[in-house]
Coordinates of C-alpha atoms and ligand atoms in Angstrom, one line a residue:
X1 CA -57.9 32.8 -51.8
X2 CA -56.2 30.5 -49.6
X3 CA -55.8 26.5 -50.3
X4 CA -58.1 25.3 -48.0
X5 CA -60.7 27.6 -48.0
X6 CA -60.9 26.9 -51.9
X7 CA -60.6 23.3 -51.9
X8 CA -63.3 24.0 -49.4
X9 CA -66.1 25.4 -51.5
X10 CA -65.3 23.7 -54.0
X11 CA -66.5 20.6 -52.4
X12 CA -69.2 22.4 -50.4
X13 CA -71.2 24.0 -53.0
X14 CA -73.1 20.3 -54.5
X15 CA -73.4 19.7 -50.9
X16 CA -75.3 22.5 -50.6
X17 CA -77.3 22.2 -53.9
X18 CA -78.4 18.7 -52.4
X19 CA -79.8 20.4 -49.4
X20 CA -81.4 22.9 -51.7
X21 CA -82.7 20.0 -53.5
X22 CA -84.1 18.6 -50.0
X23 CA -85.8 21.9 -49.3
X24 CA -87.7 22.5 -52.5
X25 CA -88.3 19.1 -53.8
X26 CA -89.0 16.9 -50.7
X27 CA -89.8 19.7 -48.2
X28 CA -93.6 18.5 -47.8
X29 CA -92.2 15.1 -46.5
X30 CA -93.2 14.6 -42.6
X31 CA -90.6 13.2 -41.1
X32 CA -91.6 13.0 -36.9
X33 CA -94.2 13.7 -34.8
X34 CA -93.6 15.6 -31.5
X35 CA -95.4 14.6 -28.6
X36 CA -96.3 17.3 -25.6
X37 CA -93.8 15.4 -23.3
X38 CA -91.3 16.2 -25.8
X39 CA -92.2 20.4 -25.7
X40 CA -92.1 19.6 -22.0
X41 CA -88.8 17.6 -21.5
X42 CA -86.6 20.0 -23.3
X43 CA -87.2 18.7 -27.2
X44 CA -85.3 15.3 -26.3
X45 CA -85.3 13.6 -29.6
X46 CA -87.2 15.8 -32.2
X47 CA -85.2 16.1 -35.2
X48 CA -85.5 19.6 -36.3
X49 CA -81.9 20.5 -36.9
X50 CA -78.9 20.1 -39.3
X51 CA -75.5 19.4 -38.7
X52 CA -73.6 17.6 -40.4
X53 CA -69.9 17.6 -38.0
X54 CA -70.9 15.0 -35.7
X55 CA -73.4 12.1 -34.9
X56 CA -74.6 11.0 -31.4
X57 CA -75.4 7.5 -31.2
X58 CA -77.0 6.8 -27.5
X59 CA -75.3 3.1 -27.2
X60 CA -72.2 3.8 -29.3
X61 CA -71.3 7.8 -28.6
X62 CA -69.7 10.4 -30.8
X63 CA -69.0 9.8 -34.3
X64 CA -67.1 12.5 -36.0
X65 CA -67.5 12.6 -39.7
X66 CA -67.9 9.1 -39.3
X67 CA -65.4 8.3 -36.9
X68 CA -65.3 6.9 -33.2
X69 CA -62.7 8.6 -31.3
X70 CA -60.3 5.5 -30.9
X71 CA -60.6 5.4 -34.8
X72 CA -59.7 9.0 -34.5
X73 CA -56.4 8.5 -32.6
X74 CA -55.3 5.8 -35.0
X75 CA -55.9 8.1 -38.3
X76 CA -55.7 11.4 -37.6
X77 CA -52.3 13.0 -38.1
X78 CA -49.9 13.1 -34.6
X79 CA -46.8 14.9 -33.4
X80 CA -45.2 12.0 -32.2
X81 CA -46.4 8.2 -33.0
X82 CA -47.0 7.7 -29.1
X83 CA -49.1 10.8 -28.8
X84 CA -52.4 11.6 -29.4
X85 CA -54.0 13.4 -32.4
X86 CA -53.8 17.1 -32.6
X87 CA -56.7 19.2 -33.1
X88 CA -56.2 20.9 -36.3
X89 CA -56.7 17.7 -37.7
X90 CA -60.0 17.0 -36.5
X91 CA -61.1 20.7 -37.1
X92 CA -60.1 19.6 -40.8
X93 CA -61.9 16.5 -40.8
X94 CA -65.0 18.2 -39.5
X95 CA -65.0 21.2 -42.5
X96 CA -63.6 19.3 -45.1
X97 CA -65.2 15.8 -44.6
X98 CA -62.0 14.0 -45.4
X99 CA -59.1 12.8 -43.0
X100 CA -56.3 15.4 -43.4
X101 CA -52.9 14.4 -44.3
X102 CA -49.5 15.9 -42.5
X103 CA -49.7 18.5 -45.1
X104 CA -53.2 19.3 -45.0
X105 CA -52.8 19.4 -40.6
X106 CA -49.0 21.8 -41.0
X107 CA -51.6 23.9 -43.1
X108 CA -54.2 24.7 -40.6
X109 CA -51.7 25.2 -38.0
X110 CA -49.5 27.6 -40.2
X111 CA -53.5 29.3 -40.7
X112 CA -53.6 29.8 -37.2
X113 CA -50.2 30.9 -36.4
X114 CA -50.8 33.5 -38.3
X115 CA -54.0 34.7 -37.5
X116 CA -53.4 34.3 -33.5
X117 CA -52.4 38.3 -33.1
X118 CA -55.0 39.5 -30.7
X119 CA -55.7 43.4 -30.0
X120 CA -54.2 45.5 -26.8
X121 CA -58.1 46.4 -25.6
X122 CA -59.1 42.6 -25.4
X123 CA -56.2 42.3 -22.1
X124 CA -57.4 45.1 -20.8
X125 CA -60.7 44.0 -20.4
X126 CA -59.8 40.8 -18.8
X127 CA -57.3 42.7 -16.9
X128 CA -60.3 44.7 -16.1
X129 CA -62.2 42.2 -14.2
X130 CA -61.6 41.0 -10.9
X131 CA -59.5 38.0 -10.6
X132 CA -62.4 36.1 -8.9
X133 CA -64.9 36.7 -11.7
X134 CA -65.5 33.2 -13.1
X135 CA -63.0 32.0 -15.7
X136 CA -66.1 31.5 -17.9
X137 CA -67.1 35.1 -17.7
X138 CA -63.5 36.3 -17.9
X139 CA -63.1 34.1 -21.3
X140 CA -66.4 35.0 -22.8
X141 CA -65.9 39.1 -22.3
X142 CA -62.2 38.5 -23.7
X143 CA -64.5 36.7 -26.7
X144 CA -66.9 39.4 -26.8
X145 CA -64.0 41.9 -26.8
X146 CA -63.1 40.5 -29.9
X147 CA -66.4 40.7 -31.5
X148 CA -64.9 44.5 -33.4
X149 CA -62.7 42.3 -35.7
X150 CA -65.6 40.5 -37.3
X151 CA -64.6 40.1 -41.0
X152 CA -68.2 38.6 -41.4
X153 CA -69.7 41.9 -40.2
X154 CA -67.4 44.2 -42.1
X155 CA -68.4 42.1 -45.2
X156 CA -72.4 42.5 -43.9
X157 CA -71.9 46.3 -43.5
X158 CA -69.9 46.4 -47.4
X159 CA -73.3 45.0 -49.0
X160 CA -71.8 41.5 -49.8
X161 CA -74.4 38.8 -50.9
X162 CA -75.8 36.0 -49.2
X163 CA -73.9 33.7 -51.0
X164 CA -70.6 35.4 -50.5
X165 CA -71.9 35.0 -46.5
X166 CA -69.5 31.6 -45.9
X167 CA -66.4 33.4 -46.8
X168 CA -66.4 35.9 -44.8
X169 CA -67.6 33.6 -41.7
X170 CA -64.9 31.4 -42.6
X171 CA -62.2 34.1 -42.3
X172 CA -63.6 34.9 -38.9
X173 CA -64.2 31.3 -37.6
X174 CA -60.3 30.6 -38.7
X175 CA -59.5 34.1 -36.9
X176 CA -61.4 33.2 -33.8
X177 CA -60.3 30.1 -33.2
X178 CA -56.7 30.9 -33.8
X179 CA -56.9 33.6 -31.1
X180 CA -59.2 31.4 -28.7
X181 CA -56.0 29.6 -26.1
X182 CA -54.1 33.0 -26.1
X183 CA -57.6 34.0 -24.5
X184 CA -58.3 31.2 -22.4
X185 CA -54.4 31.0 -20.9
X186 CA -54.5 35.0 -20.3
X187 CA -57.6 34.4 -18.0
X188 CA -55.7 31.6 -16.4
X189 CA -53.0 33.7 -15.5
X190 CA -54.7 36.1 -14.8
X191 CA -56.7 34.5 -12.3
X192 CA -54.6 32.2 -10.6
X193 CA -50.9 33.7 -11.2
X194 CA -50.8 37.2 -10.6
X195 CA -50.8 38.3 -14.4
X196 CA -48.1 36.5 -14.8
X197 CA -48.5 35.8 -18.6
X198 CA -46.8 33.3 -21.2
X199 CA -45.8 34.5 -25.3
X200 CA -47.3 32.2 -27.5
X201 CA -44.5 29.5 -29.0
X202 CA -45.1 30.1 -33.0
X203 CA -43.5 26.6 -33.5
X204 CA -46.0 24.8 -31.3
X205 CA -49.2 23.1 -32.1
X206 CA -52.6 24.9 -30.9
X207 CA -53.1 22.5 -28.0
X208 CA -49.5 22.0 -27.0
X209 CA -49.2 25.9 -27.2
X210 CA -52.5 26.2 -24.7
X211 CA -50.6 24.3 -22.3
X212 CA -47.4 26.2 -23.1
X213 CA -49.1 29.8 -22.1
X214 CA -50.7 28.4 -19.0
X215 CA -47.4 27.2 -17.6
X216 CA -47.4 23.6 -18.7
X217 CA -44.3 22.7 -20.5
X218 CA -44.3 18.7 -20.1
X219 CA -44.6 16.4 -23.3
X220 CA -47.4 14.7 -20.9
X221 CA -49.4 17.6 -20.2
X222 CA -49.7 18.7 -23.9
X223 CA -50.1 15.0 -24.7
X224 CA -53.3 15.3 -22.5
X225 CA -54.5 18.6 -23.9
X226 CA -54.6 17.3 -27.4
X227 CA -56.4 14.8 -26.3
X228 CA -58.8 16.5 -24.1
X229 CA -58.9 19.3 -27.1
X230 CA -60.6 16.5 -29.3
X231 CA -62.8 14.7 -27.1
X232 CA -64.6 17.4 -26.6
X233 CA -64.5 19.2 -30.0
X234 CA -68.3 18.4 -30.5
X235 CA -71.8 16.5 -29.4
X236 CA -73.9 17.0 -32.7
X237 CA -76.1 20.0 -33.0
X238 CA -78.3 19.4 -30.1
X239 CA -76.3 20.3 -27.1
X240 CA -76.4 24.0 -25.4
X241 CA -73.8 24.7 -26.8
X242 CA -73.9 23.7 -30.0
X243 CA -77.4 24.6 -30.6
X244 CA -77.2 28.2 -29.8
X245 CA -74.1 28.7 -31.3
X246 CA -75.8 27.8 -33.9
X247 CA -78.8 29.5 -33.4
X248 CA -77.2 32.9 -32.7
X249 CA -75.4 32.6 -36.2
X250 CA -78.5 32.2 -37.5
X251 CA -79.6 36.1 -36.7
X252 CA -76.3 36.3 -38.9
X253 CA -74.6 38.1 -35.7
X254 CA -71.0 37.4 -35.7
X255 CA -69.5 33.7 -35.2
X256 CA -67.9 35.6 -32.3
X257 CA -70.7 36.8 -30.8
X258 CA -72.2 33.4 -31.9
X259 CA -69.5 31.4 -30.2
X260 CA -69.5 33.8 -27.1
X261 CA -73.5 32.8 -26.5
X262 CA -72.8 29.6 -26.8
X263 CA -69.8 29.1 -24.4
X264 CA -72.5 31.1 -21.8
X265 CA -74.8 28.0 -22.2
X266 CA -71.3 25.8 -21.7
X267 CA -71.0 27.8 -18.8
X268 CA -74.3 26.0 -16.9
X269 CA -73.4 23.1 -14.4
X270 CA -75.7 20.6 -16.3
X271 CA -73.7 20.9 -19.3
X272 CA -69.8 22.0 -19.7
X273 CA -69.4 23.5 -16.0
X274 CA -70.3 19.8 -14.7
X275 CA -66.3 19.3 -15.2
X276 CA -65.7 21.9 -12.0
X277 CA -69.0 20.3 -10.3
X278 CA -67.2 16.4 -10.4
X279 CA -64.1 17.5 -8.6
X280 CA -66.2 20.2 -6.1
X281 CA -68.1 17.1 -5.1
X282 CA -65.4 14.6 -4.7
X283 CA -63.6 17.3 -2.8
X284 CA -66.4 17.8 -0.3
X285 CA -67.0 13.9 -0.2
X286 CA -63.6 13.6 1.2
X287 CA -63.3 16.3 3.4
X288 CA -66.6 15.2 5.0
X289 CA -65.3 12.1 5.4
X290 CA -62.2 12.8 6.7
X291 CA -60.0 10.5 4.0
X292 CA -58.8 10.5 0.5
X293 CA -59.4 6.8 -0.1
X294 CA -63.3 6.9 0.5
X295 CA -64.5 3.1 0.8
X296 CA -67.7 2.0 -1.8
X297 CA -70.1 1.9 1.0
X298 CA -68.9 5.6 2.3
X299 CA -69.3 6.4 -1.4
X300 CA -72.6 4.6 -1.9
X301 CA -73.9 6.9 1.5
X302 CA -72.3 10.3 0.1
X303 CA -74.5 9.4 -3.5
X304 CA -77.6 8.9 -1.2
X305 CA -77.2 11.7 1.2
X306 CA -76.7 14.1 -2.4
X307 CA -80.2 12.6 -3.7
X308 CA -81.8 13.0 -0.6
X309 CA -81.0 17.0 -0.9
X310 CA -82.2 17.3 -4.2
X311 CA -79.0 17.7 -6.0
X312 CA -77.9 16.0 -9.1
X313 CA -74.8 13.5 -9.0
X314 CA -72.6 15.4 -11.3
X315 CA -70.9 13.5 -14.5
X316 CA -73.5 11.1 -14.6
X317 CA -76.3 10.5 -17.2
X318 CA -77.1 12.4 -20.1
X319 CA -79.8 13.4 -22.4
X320 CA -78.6 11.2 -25.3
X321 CA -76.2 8.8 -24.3
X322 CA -77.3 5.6 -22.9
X323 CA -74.1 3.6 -22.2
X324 CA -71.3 4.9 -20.6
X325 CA -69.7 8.0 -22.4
X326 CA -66.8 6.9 -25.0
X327 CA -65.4 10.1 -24.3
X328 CA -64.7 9.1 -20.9
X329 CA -63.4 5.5 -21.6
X330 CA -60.5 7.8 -23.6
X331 CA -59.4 9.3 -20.4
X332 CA -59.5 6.4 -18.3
X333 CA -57.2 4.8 -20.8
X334 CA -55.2 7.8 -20.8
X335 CA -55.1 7.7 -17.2
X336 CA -54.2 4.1 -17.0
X337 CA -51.5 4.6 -19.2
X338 CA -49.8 7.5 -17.3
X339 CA -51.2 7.9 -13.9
X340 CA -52.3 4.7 -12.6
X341 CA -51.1 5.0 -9.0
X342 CA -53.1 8.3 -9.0
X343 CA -55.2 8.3 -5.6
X344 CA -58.1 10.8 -6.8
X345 CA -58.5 8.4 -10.2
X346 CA -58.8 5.5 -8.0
X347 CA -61.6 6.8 -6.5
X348 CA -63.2 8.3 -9.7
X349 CA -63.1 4.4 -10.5
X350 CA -64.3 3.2 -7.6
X351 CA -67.5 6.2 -7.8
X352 CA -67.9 4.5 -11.3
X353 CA -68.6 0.7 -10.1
X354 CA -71.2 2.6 -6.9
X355 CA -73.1 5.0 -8.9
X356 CA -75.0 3.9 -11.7
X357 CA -76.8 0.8 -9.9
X358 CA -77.8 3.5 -7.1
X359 CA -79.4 5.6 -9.9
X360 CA -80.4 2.9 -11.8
X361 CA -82.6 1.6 -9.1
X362 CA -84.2 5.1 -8.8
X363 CA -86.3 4.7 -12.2
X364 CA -87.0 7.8 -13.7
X365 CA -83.1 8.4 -14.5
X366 CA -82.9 7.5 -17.9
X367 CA -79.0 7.1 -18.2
X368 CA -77.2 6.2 -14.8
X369 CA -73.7 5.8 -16.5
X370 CA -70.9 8.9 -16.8
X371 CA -70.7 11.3 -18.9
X372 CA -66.7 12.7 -20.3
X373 CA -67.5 15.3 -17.1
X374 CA -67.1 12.5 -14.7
X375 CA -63.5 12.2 -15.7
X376 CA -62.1 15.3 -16.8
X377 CA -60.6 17.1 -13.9
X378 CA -59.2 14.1 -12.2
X379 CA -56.6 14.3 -15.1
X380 CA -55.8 17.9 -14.9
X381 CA -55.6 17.7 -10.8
X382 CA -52.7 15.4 -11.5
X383 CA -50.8 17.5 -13.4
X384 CA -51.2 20.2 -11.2
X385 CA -54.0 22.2 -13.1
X386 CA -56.1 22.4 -9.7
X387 CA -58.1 25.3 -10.2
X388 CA -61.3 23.4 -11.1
X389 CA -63.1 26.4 -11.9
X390 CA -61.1 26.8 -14.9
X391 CA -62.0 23.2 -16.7
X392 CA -65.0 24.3 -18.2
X393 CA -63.0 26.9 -19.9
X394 CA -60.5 24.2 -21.6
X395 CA -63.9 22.8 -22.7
X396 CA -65.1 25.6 -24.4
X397 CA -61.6 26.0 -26.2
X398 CA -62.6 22.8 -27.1
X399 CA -66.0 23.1 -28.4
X400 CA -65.1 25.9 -30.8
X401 CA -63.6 23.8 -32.7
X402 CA -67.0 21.8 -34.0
X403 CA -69.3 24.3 -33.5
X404 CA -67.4 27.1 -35.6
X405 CA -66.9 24.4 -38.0
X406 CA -70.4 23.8 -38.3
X407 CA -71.4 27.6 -38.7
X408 CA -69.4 27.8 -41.7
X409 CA -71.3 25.0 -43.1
X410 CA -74.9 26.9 -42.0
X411 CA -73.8 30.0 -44.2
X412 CA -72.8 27.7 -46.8
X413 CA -76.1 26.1 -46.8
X414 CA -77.9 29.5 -46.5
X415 CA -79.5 28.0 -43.5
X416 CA -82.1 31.1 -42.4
X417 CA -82.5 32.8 -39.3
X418 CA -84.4 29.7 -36.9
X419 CA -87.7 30.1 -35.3
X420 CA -89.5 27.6 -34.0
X421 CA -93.4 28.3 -32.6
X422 CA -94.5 28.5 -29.1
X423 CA -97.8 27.8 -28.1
X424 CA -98.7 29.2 -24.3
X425 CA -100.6 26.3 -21.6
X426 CA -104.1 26.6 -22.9
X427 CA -103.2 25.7 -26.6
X428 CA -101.7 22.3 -24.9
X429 CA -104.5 22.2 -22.6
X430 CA -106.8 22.1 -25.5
X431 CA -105.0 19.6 -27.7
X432 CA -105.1 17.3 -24.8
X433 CA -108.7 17.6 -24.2
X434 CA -108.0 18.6 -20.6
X435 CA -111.0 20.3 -18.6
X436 CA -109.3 23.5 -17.2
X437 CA -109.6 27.2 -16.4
X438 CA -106.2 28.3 -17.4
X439 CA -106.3 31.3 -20.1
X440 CA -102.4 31.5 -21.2
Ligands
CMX1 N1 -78.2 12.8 -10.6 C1 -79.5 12.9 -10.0 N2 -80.6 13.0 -10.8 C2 -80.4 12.9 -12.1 C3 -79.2 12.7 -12.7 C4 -78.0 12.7 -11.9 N3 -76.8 12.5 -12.4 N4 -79.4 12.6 -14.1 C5 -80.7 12.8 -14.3 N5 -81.3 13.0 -13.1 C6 -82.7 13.3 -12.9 C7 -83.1 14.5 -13.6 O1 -82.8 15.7 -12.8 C8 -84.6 14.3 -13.8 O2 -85.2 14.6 -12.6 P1 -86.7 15.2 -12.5 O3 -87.6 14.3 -13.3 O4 -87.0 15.2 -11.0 O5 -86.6 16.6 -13.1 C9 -84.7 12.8 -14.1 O6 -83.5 12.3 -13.5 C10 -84.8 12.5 -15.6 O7 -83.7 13.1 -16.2 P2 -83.1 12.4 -17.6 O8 -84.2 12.5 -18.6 O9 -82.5 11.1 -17.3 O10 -82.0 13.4 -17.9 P3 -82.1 14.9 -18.7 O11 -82.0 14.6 -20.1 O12 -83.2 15.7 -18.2 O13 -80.7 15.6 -18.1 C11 -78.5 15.7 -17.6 C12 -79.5 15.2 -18.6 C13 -77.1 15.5 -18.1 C14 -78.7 17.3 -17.5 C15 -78.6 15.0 -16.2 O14 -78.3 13.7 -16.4 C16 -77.8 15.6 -15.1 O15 -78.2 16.6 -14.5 N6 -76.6 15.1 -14.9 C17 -75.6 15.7 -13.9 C18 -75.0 16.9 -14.5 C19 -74.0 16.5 -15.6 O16 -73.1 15.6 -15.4 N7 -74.0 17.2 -16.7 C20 -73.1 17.1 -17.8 C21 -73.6 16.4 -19.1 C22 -72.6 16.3 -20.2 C23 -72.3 17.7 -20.7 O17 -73.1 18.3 -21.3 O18 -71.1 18.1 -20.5

């Protein structure tokens, strides 16, 4: 059994005899009631799952394990002191619970080194696909391509026990995340430059090797996709993506399969896809306005004029958050600390002082502020990355690592398959003591 993996269960198992505790001893205790505007405004704040990976707190933001992010860029492990943080230490700290040391980080890295080989068949399937088939699609067939491989499912199919079930999903979640930027830069390249494709670099990190295999070679660029690699790593359990990762896992299919249904929700423009939706609209703003440097009023009339059609302003407000998104504070700093003179981020900041008092004075939006969306792209347009329907793809490279992290823990905790009740209108008709004809 590998270190990690051991040191793993080791610590997870009286984790998981508390929760077992929680279920049998104290599982009469009401903890919420849910009101029908709840049912009808997408479940906004009924606690009815568990993760344990990352908090959401709507005036502070993302805690991981505990920590903010700028806590996270001064403890977690770096390549180089000015850098940021690399991913594989924050996958760590999200399945271990504990800040990793150097040692602990070279581990997982070595781990997914070695596990990054990925089958002939899953090319050819993106190769497949047209090159205009969103990137999103592209990525999540090369995912589902995968899906063979599962160790979880050749353990299923073998007769193992349930409690054998977190070994097996952690050989696959360390698998599928290995393998997950060989994917994601093969449909970048195969999209946008002629199948030209990239070998991995074994002696790179997993973010600095993502931007290797798409063509990026700077320090800077591989600087920012660490960075942007753990901003976005997780959003508690709620999120689309999250939650149906987890969800999916639940029916015990495969965390690639699990992952791959997950990433589709990603793929919407109201969660991960808002990334390509920020720069489409800027771009449009400017070109209908004739000028890169759009003044606050010609802003102010282009946020209008997108109300007035119906449309939503995209980066801005959230169904949590309630102050302006931490994770995009850490790329405005990162921003003002390498591109500063950069015209498109001096008008994301100018969009930032113009919007939120213009949906603020609207009423019914309950969080005018940005969201990490509102910021992304401008970053990777700098550097050249400019085929925006691509971002939502380095978000979901991202997002695997918390959500994987956090199926491991589900098996682990023998969480079963989830299944909420529905009730059709006239149920809710009747508990609200309304006077109406409707049958269903
Ligand atoms: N522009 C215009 N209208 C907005 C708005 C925005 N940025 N944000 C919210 N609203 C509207 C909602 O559409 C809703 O309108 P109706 O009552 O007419 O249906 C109303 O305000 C109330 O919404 P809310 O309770 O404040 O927000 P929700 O929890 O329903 O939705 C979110 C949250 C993120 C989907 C929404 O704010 C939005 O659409 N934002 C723009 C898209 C975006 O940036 N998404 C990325 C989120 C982060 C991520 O997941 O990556």
């Amino acid at each position: 059994m590998g270190q990690l993996k051991k040191i793993f269960i080791e610590r997870a198992l009286p984790k998981a005899e508390i929760v077992k505790t929680l279920k049998n001893e104290h599982g009469n205790m009401v903890i919420g009631e849910v009101t029908i505007a709840q049912v009808l405004s997408g479940m906004k704040g009924v606690v009815s799952l568990l993760t344990c990976t990352s908090k959401l707190d709507p005036e502070e933001g993302i805690r991981f394990r505990g920590y903010t992010i700028p806590e996270l860029q001064n403890s977690l492990p770096k390549i180089n002191p000015e850098g940021e943080p690399i991913p594989e230490g924050l996958f760590y700290l999200m399945l271990m619970d504990e800040l990793p040391t150097e040692e602990d980080v070279l581990y997982v890295q070595n781990e997914w080194t070695k596990r990054a080989h990925i089958p002939k068949h899953v090319f050819d399937v993106i190769d497949a696909l047209p090159r205009d088939t969103h990137p999103m699609n592209q990525f999540v067939a090369g995912i589902v391509a995968m899906a063979g491989s599962s160790k979880f499912m050749k353990a299923y199919e073998s007769g193992i026990s349930k409690s054998d079930y977190w070994d097996s999903t952690y050989e696959g979640v360390m698998d599928l995340i290995a393998r997950i930027p060989r994917i994601a830069a093969y449909v970048y390249r195969h999209a946008y430059h002629n199948d030209q494709q990239i070998e991995p670099d074994p002696e790179l990190d997993w973010a600095g090797n993502l931007a290797h295999m798409m063509g990026y070679d700077s320090e800077e660029v591989k600087r920012l996709m660490r960075l942007y690699m753990v901003i976005h790593a997780d959003h508690e359990g709620g999120n689309v993506s999250a939650h149906t990762t987890h969800l999916v896992g639940s029916a015990l299919s495969s965390p690639y399969q699990a992952y791959a249904a997950g990433m589709l929700g990603l793929a919407g423009p109201l969660h991960g896809l808002a990334n390509q939706e920020v720069v489409k609209w800027i771009m449009d703003m400017n070109r209908e306005l004739g000028t890169d440097d759009p003044s606050k009023e010609q802003i102010a009339a282009y946020v209008e004029r997108t109300l007035e059609q119906g449309r939503v302003v995209p980066g801005y407000g959230h169904a949590v958050l309630r102050k302006t998104d931490p994770r995009y504070v850490a790329l405005r700093e990162f921003s003002l600390k390498y591109l500063p003179d950069d015209q498109l981020f001096k008008v994301v900041g100018r969009i930032y002082e113009v919007v939120p008092p213009i949906l603020g004075n609207i009423g019914k939006i309950k969080n005018p502020w940005p969201n990490v969306d509102a910021h992304s792209g401008v970053l990777l347009l700098h550097y050249g990355i400019k085929e925006f329907e691509f971002y939502t793809v380095l978000f979901a490279v991202s997002r695997a690592l918390g959500v994987l992290a956090q199926l491991v823990w589900d098996r682990v905790y023998g969480l079963p398959i989830e299944r909420p009740k529905s009730q059709n209108t006239r149920w809710f008709v009747e508990k609200a003591g309304m006077d109406s004809p409707i049958r269903f």
